[in-house]
Structures are given as structure tokens and as C-alpha cells.
Short mmCIF file of C-alpha atoms in Angstrom, two decimals:
data_model
loop_
_atom_site.label_atom_id
_atom_site.label_comp_id
_atom_site.label_asym_id
_atom_site.label_seq_id
_atom_site.Cartn_x
_atom_site.Cartn_y
_atom_site.Cartn_z
CA MET A 22 -4.81 -12.11 -16.39
CA SER A 23 -8.20 -12.78 -16.66
CA THR A 24 -11.13 -12.71 -14.35
CA SER A 25 -14.47 -14.79 -14.40
CA SER A 26 -17.46 -14.11 -12.08
CA SER A 27 -18.76 -17.71 -11.99
CA GLY A 28 -16.42 -18.37 -9.18
CA THR A 29 -15.17 -21.77 -9.76
CA THR A 30 -11.74 -22.81 -11.32
CA SER A 31 -10.08 -25.67 -12.75
CA SER A 32 -6.53 -25.25 -12.47
CA ALA A 33 -4.18 -24.88 -9.12
CA PHE A 34 -5.04 -21.41 -7.11
CA VAL A 35 -4.20 -19.65 -3.95
CA VAL A 36 -6.28 -17.55 -1.99
CA ALA A 37 -5.18 -13.87 -1.63
CA LEU A 38 -5.93 -10.96 0.71
CA ASP A 39 -5.26 -7.88 1.20
CA VAL A 40 -6.80 -6.42 4.41
CA GLY A 41 -7.39 -2.57 5.07
CA GLY A 42 -8.67 -0.55 8.05
CA THR A 43 -11.95 -0.15 5.89
CA SER A 44 -12.14 -3.25 3.28
CA MET A 45 -10.81 -6.40 2.45
CA LYS A 46 -9.87 -7.36 -0.65
CA GLY A 47 -9.56 -11.13 -1.59
CA GLY A 48 -9.88 -13.41 -4.90
CA LEU A 49 -8.44 -16.54 -6.10
CA VAL A 50 -5.62 -16.52 -8.33
CA SER A 51 -4.11 -19.71 -10.42
CA ASP A 52 -0.53 -20.41 -11.01
CA SER A 53 -0.75 -18.60 -14.34
CA GLY A 54 -1.69 -15.55 -12.89
CA ALA A 55 -5.16 -15.65 -14.14
CA VAL A 56 -7.74 -13.68 -10.80
CA LEU A 57 -10.21 -16.34 -11.17
CA LEU A 58 -12.38 -14.71 -8.78
CA SER A 59 -12.46 -11.21 -6.59
CA GLU A 60 -14.54 -9.86 -4.17
CA ARG A 61 -14.47 -7.11 -1.35
CA ARG A 62 -16.33 -6.98 1.98
CA LEU A 63 -16.18 -4.47 4.89
CA THR A 64 -13.64 -4.95 7.84
CA PRO A 65 -15.49 -5.17 11.08
CA ARG A 66 -12.60 -2.73 12.74
CA ALA A 67 -15.36 -1.67 15.30
CA ASP A 68 -15.95 -4.70 16.73
CA GLY A 69 -12.40 -5.29 17.78
CA PRO A 70 -9.46 -7.32 16.78
CA GLU A 71 -11.16 -10.81 17.64
CA ALA A 72 -13.86 -9.81 15.20
CA VAL A 73 -11.35 -8.59 12.62
CA VAL A 74 -9.37 -12.28 12.33
CA THR A 75 -12.39 -14.28 12.34
CA ALA A 76 -13.88 -11.99 9.44
CA ILE A 77 -10.59 -12.83 7.42
CA SER A 78 -11.16 -16.40 8.51
CA ASP A 79 -14.79 -16.22 7.02
CA PHE A 80 -13.65 -14.64 3.90
CA ILE A 81 -10.24 -17.02 3.27
CA SER A 82 -13.14 -20.08 4.17
CA HIS A 83 -15.88 -18.53 1.31
CA LEU A 84 -13.30 -17.83 -1.35
CA ALA A 85 -11.52 -21.35 -1.03
CA ALA A 86 -14.81 -22.61 -1.40
CA ALA A 87 -15.66 -21.10 -4.61
CA GLY A 88 -12.60 -22.74 -5.93
CA ASP A 89 -12.47 -26.51 -7.86
CA GLY A 90 -10.45 -28.22 -4.85
CA ALA A 91 -8.44 -27.03 -2.06
CA PRO A 92 -6.16 -23.96 -2.47
CA ALA A 93 -2.53 -24.39 -2.47
CA GLY A 94 -1.79 -21.62 -0.20
CA VAL A 95 -2.92 -18.41 1.37
CA GLY A 96 -1.26 -15.36 1.03
CA LEU A 97 -2.27 -12.02 3.42
CA ALA A 98 -1.72 -8.72 2.83
CA VAL A 99 -2.09 -6.85 6.43
CA PRO A 100 -1.10 -3.55 7.87
CA GLY A 101 1.37 -2.76 11.05
CA LEU A 102 4.64 -5.05 11.82
CA VAL A 103 4.63 -8.17 10.27
CA SER A 104 6.61 -11.46 9.64
CA GLU A 105 5.92 -14.06 7.36
CA ASP A 106 4.48 -16.25 10.15
CA ALA A 107 2.68 -13.71 12.64
CA ALA A 108 0.99 -10.60 12.58
CA LEU A 109 2.58 -8.77 15.47
CA TYR A 110 1.01 -5.47 15.94
CA ALA A 111 -1.45 -2.91 13.78
CA ALA A 112 -2.63 -0.18 15.94
CA ASN A 113 -5.28 0.66 13.22
CA LEU A 114 -6.96 -3.02 13.80
CA GLY A 115 -5.81 -3.29 17.06
CA TRP A 116 -4.08 -6.85 17.21
CA ARG A 117 -1.01 -8.26 18.78
CA ASP A 118 0.87 -11.41 18.22
CA VAL A 119 -1.84 -13.29 15.94
CA PRO A 120 -0.13 -16.32 14.20
CA ALA A 121 -0.64 -16.75 10.66
CA THR A 122 -2.44 -20.03 11.36
CA ASP A 123 -5.40 -18.17 13.26
CA PHE A 124 -6.37 -16.27 10.32
CA THR A 125 -7.75 -19.85 8.59
CA THR A 126 -9.32 -22.81 9.78
CA LEU A 127 -7.95 -24.67 6.18
CA ASP A 128 -4.92 -26.93 6.58
CA ILE A 129 -2.48 -25.22 4.01
CA PRO A 130 0.13 -23.15 3.88
CA VAL A 131 -0.33 -19.50 5.06
CA MET A 132 2.08 -16.55 4.75
CA LEU A 133 1.56 -12.83 5.97
CA GLY A 134 3.09 -9.96 4.15
CA HIS A 135 3.27 -6.08 5.39
CA ASP A 136 0.50 -4.68 3.14
CA VAL A 137 2.43 -1.80 1.84
CA ARG A 138 5.62 -4.13 1.27
CA THR A 139 3.18 -6.55 -0.37
CA GLY A 140 2.11 -3.85 -2.55
CA GLY A 141 5.62 -3.16 -3.49
CA LEU A 142 6.09 -6.79 -4.33
CA ALA A 143 3.60 -6.87 -6.47
CA GLU A 144 4.48 -3.35 -8.74
CA SER A 145 8.43 -4.93 -8.79
CA ILE A 146 7.08 -8.37 -10.23
CA LEU A 147 4.25 -6.99 -11.94
CA GLY A 148 3.50 -3.37 -12.27
CA ALA A 149 5.91 -0.15 -12.74
CA GLY A 150 8.66 -1.67 -11.28
CA ARG A 151 8.78 -4.58 -13.58
CA GLY A 152 12.30 -5.20 -14.61
CA LEU A 153 13.58 -2.68 -12.16
CA SER A 154 15.92 -4.03 -9.35
CA ASP A 155 15.50 -1.02 -7.05
CA PHE A 156 12.82 1.59 -6.54
CA LEU A 157 10.75 3.06 -4.01
CA PHE A 158 7.41 2.57 -4.13
CA LEU A 159 5.32 5.26 -2.07
CA PRO A 160 1.19 4.93 -1.89
CA ILE A 161 -0.17 7.87 -0.53
CA GLY A 162 -3.67 7.73 0.82
CA THR A 163 -5.38 8.27 4.60
CA GLY A 164 -1.48 7.47 5.65
CA ILE A 165 2.10 7.31 4.16
CA ALA A 166 4.49 4.00 3.97
CA GLY A 167 6.65 3.35 1.64
CA ALA A 168 8.08 0.02 0.51
CA SER A 169 12.14 0.17 -0.28
CA ILE A 170 12.77 -2.53 -3.21
CA ILE A 171 16.36 -3.77 -2.85
CA ARG A 172 17.24 -5.83 -5.75
CA GLY A 173 13.73 -7.09 -6.43
CA GLU A 174 12.66 -7.32 -3.02
CA PRO A 175 11.14 -5.56 -0.33
CA TYR A 176 13.28 -4.37 2.45
CA GLY A 177 11.44 -5.01 5.88
CA GLY A 178 14.53 -4.10 8.26
CA SER A 179 15.93 -5.39 11.04
CA SER A 180 12.65 -5.65 12.93
CA GLY A 181 10.17 -5.29 10.03
CA TRP A 182 9.57 -1.02 10.45
CA ALA A 183 11.10 -0.64 7.11
CA GLY A 184 9.60 1.90 4.85
CA GLU A 185 7.97 4.36 7.28
CA ILE A 186 8.64 7.41 5.27
CA GLY A 187 5.18 8.73 6.24
CA HIS A 188 7.30 9.68 9.76
CA THR A 189 10.05 11.51 8.53
CA PRO A 190 10.20 14.71 9.99
CA VAL A 191 10.21 17.55 7.38
CA PHE A 192 9.31 20.36 9.32
CA PRO A 193 10.42 19.60 12.47
CA ASP A 194 9.15 22.52 14.33
CA GLY A 195 6.04 21.66 12.78
CA GLU A 196 2.37 20.06 13.58
CA GLN A 197 1.88 17.09 16.16
CA CYS A 198 1.67 13.66 14.27
CA ALA A 199 -0.80 11.08 15.77
CA CYS A 200 2.37 9.31 16.06
CA GLY A 201 3.69 11.65 18.88
CA GLN A 202 6.29 13.26 16.81
CA PHE A 203 6.29 16.65 15.24
CA GLY A 204 6.49 18.02 11.53
CA CYS A 205 5.93 14.66 9.89
CA LEU A 206 5.14 13.96 6.29
CA GLU A 207 2.30 12.12 6.91
CA THR A 208 0.70 15.32 8.79
CA TYR A 209 1.28 17.31 5.66
CA ALA A 210 1.01 15.53 2.47
CA SER A 211 -1.34 12.11 3.29
CA ALA A 212 -4.82 12.70 1.20
CA ALA A 213 -6.25 12.73 4.67
CA SER A 214 -4.17 15.41 6.13
CA VAL A 215 -4.67 17.44 3.22
CA GLY A 216 -8.30 17.63 3.74
CA ARG A 217 -8.26 18.02 7.44
CA ARG A 218 -5.95 20.98 7.32
CA TYR A 219 -7.54 22.88 4.65
CA SER A 220 -10.70 22.46 6.68
CA GLN A 221 -9.45 23.50 10.02
CA ARG A 222 -7.98 26.60 8.40
CA ALA A 223 -11.10 27.56 6.37
CA GLY A 224 -13.28 26.89 8.72
CA VAL A 225 -15.19 23.96 6.90
CA GLU A 226 -16.03 20.64 7.67
CA GLY A 227 -15.17 17.45 6.12
CA ALA A 228 -13.09 18.77 2.90
CA LYS A 229 -11.42 16.10 0.45
CA ALA A 230 -8.11 16.19 -0.80
CA GLU A 231 -9.44 15.85 -4.30
CA GLN A 232 -11.32 19.32 -3.87
CA VAL A 233 -8.15 20.90 -2.12
CA VAL A 234 -5.96 20.20 -5.34
CA THR A 235 -8.53 21.72 -8.15
CA SER A 236 -9.26 24.76 -6.02
CA ASP A 237 -8.34 28.43 -6.72
CA ASP A 238 -9.04 29.36 -2.94
CA PRO A 239 -5.54 30.77 -1.28
CA ILE A 240 -6.11 28.75 1.41
CA ALA A 241 -6.49 25.44 -0.57
CA ILE A 242 -3.55 26.59 -2.75
CA GLU A 243 -1.17 27.23 0.54
CA VAL A 244 -2.30 23.61 1.82
CA TRP A 245 -1.31 22.42 -1.11
CA ASP A 246 2.05 23.95 -1.58
CA GLU A 247 2.80 22.67 1.78
CA ALA A 248 2.28 19.25 1.00
CA VAL A 249 4.18 19.44 -2.41
CA GLU A 250 7.35 20.92 -0.40
CA ALA A 251 6.87 17.81 2.63
CA LEU A 252 7.01 15.37 -0.05
CA SER A 253 9.98 16.91 -1.96
CA LEU A 254 11.93 17.13 1.20
CA ALA A 255 11.24 13.67 2.14
CA LEU A 256 11.72 12.22 -1.56
CA ALA A 257 15.33 14.00 -1.71
CA THR A 258 16.52 12.60 1.47
CA TYR A 259 15.69 9.19 0.40
CA THR A 260 16.94 9.52 -2.76
CA LEU A 261 20.57 10.56 -1.37
CA LEU A 262 20.41 7.55 1.13
CA LEU A 263 19.36 5.07 -1.18
CA ASP A 264 19.66 6.11 -4.84
CA PRO A 265 16.45 4.55 -6.65
CA SER A 266 16.09 3.92 -9.98
CA VAL A 267 12.53 5.28 -10.09
CA ILE A 268 9.96 6.79 -7.45
CA VAL A 269 6.68 4.53 -8.03
CA LEU A 270 4.02 6.80 -6.47
CA GLY A 271 0.13 5.47 -5.90
CA GLY A 272 -2.73 5.52 -3.47
CA GLY A 273 -5.51 7.68 -3.70
CA LEU A 274 -3.36 10.94 -3.91
CA ALA A 275 -1.47 9.66 -7.10
CA GLU A 276 -4.92 10.03 -9.02
CA ALA A 277 -4.20 13.60 -9.20
CA GLY A 278 -1.88 13.04 -12.04
CA PRO A 279 0.23 16.17 -12.94
CA ALA A 280 -1.41 18.58 -9.92
CA LEU A 281 0.91 16.14 -7.83
CA PHE A 282 3.78 14.79 -10.31
CA ASP A 283 4.59 18.35 -11.53
CA PRO A 284 5.62 20.49 -8.72
CA VAL A 285 7.33 17.77 -6.96
CA ARG A 286 9.19 16.88 -9.89
CA THR A 287 10.24 20.36 -10.26
CA ARG A 288 10.92 20.68 -6.56
CA LEU A 289 12.78 17.53 -5.96
CA VAL A 290 14.95 18.60 -9.30
CA LYS A 291 15.97 21.81 -7.57
CA ARG A 292 16.31 19.80 -3.98
CA LEU A 293 19.25 17.41 -5.98
CA ALA A 294 21.35 20.18 -7.40
CA PHE A 295 24.43 17.95 -7.43
CA ARG A 296 22.75 14.88 -9.10
CA GLU A 297 19.75 13.61 -11.56
CA ALA A 298 16.71 13.30 -9.44
CA PRO A 299 15.04 9.81 -10.24
CA PRO A 300 12.17 9.57 -12.41
CA LEU A 301 8.78 9.74 -10.62
CA ILE A 302 6.33 7.84 -12.59
CA PRO A 303 2.55 6.29 -11.26
CA ALA A 304 1.98 2.95 -9.75
CA ALA A 305 0.27 0.79 -12.38
CA LEU A 306 -2.05 -1.90 -10.42
CA GLY A 307 -4.01 0.57 -8.39
CA VAL A 308 -6.45 -0.84 -5.89
CA ASP A 309 -5.10 -4.24 -6.83
CA ALA A 310 -1.72 -4.06 -6.10
CA GLY A 311 -2.32 -5.71 -2.34
CA MET A 312 -4.36 -8.35 -3.80
CA LEU A 313 -1.95 -9.29 -6.16
CA GLY A 314 1.09 -9.12 -4.04
CA ALA A 315 -0.95 -11.68 -1.54
CA ALA A 316 -0.85 -13.98 -4.45
CA LEU A 317 2.49 -14.10 -4.93
CA LEU A 318 2.63 -14.36 -0.96
CA GLY A 319 0.62 -17.24 -1.40
CA TRP A 320 2.78 -19.35 -4.20
CA ARG A 321 5.73 -18.50 -2.16
CA ALA A 322 3.95 -20.54 0.69
CA ALA A 323 2.99 -23.16 -1.66
CA GLY A 324 6.52 -23.49 -2.67
CA ARG A 325 6.58 -21.79 -5.86
CA PRO A 326 8.53 -18.88 -5.70
CA GLU A 327 9.26 -18.82 -9.35
CA LEU A 328 5.96 -17.63 -10.38
CA GLY A 329 4.76 -14.00 -11.35
CA PRO A 330 7.36 -12.82 -14.04
CA ASP A 331 5.57 -14.40 -16.67
CA TRP A 332 1.99 -13.26 -15.65
CA THR A 333 -0.04 -10.26 -17.48
CA VAL A 334 -2.16 -8.18 -15.45
CA ASP A 335 -5.60 -6.91 -16.39
CA VAL A 336 -6.71 -4.86 -13.41
CA ARG A 337 -10.47 -4.93 -12.43
CA SER A 338 -12.72 -3.79 -9.67
CA ALA A 339 -14.51 -6.14 -7.38
CA PRO A 340 -17.78 -5.77 -5.71
CA LEU A 341 -17.98 -4.75 -2.21
CA VAL A 342 -20.25 -7.39 -0.35
CA SER A 343 -21.37 -6.04 3.14
#
């Protein structure tokens, strides 16, 4: 998948935008899978939900204007509860029941997708899950949410809440989670929680997960061991319920590499004594998964759902434009 910094295109394209709580990554993607332009902007979350919706609309217009002609469609990956034509609720962005058409002033088709499930769609068609019909995509970052890929498509459940594995109670008598429950996976194994829990126990401020993972401090070792334990418990439960062919781990914490994969794999094998554990493999698309998945949604909105399987991927970073 090629990338150009010129900002011009000569073929049909869609606008693809991955909206996060901190930043938005957007681009133009052609029907051959070429990323013709990519940029990042800050998400003005502190200014309220209306400001975020306006910022998304402005970003879409900016990207569309960089192309040669009108885009065929727009794909948006957003957090929270989502349908194809509305952003129903997002706690971290503060919006409720925002129609897809409110995100752009352009008169073109728009399709919305849940951010993690959209990333899972990209990993399924373009990345680590290419050729696999059933797997779990689990990005571990500030929080934890999963995408259950079933028969090649992300499964949203009866009301759109499927994949909230981060709120699986792994230690029912454990710490209270921000969601109100106790002992959630996210409370122990997200990157933010690993740093927070070490900071609290060690009496330091602002510790990061990567510091904990590489430290030989006994407190850090204990915090990391609890994170690994929590993750292995949740993955064992998921495996017994849905029998994934593989588990694809992504997000910032997956950058820990063997320090994460090796102990989680060992404990998962032990917890699945009567059956084989599914392989754990790293995600392939990194931070581009959401934007590439949004491109697939954009082409679906444009009536081209067949696009994607023959694309090749060249993941590249986009500059942050404030």
C-alpha cells in the first residue's frame, strides 16, 4: 500500500478516519488500497462533544479537498456504542445519538464502525488475521476491548456491546473498576492500570507500563505478574466459549514483545489442560488498523464491499497536525 505526501490523487478514493480520545488519524485510500494521504490531528475532547463532531467534519472536508474530485464515501471508526448510521454513545467523548451524516457536510455515503471492531476488520482482511475465519483481536492500550471476528466479520452482538472483554471480572473480589464493577481485566492488565497500580504501591508518580515491564523492582514484578495472570484468565474463558483459531494481541502493551507473550502463553496453556491453547500472535497493522478498517467501511458505504482482500499493506506513520 503506497503513501504519497503530495496530497493529490488520480483515482477513486474514500476518506477514512479513526477517531480516538487523544488524536484522530485520517487518510485517503484508493480502490486499489493505496494510502494516498494520511494525517493526524488532536481530538478536542476537553471542548465538549459538539466541538469533537465539528473537528471531525472539518478534518473530513480537509482530507476530501486534497483529493482529485469527490470521495466515493467516508468511513469512520469511533469509540463507544455504534451502529452503521449513528454514534449512539461514547463516555470518553460525551456524545449521544449522533447521526453519521452529522459528521460531514459532504453529500456522500458515510458508514460508522466501532473503533476496535473496525481495527479487527482490518486485521482480518489485511493483517495478522488474513485468511482466518475466527479469531480474537485484542488491543491492549489505555483500556482493553476486543473484537470477536466470526466467519471473517466483527461480531457486535445483539445491541452493539460485544467485545467488552476488558470488563470481564477476573478477580471478583478485586479492585473496583471505573465502570463500577470489581476485579475487571482492564483494572489489572491495561497499560494505564499497570502504570497506575505500580505508582500507588511504590509511592511514585506517573509510572508508565513500559517501565514496569522492564523493571527488576519486586513491586513492579508483582504488578506485572498480576496483569499477566488477569490476562491469561480472561483469554482462557474466551477460548473455552468461542474457540478462536488464534488470538491477535495489539495496542501499546503488545510492544512489550516476549515479556508479554511468553508468560501469557505459558499460563494460558496451563489453564486449558484438556485442549490446545490457540496461538498468540502480534497484530500486523499497529496504529494504522483503525484507519485502514475505516477505509474498508468507506468503500462499503460506496457500494464496494468486495474491496480489500487483494490489497497489500505498507504501514507508515502520519504527522500530528495540531
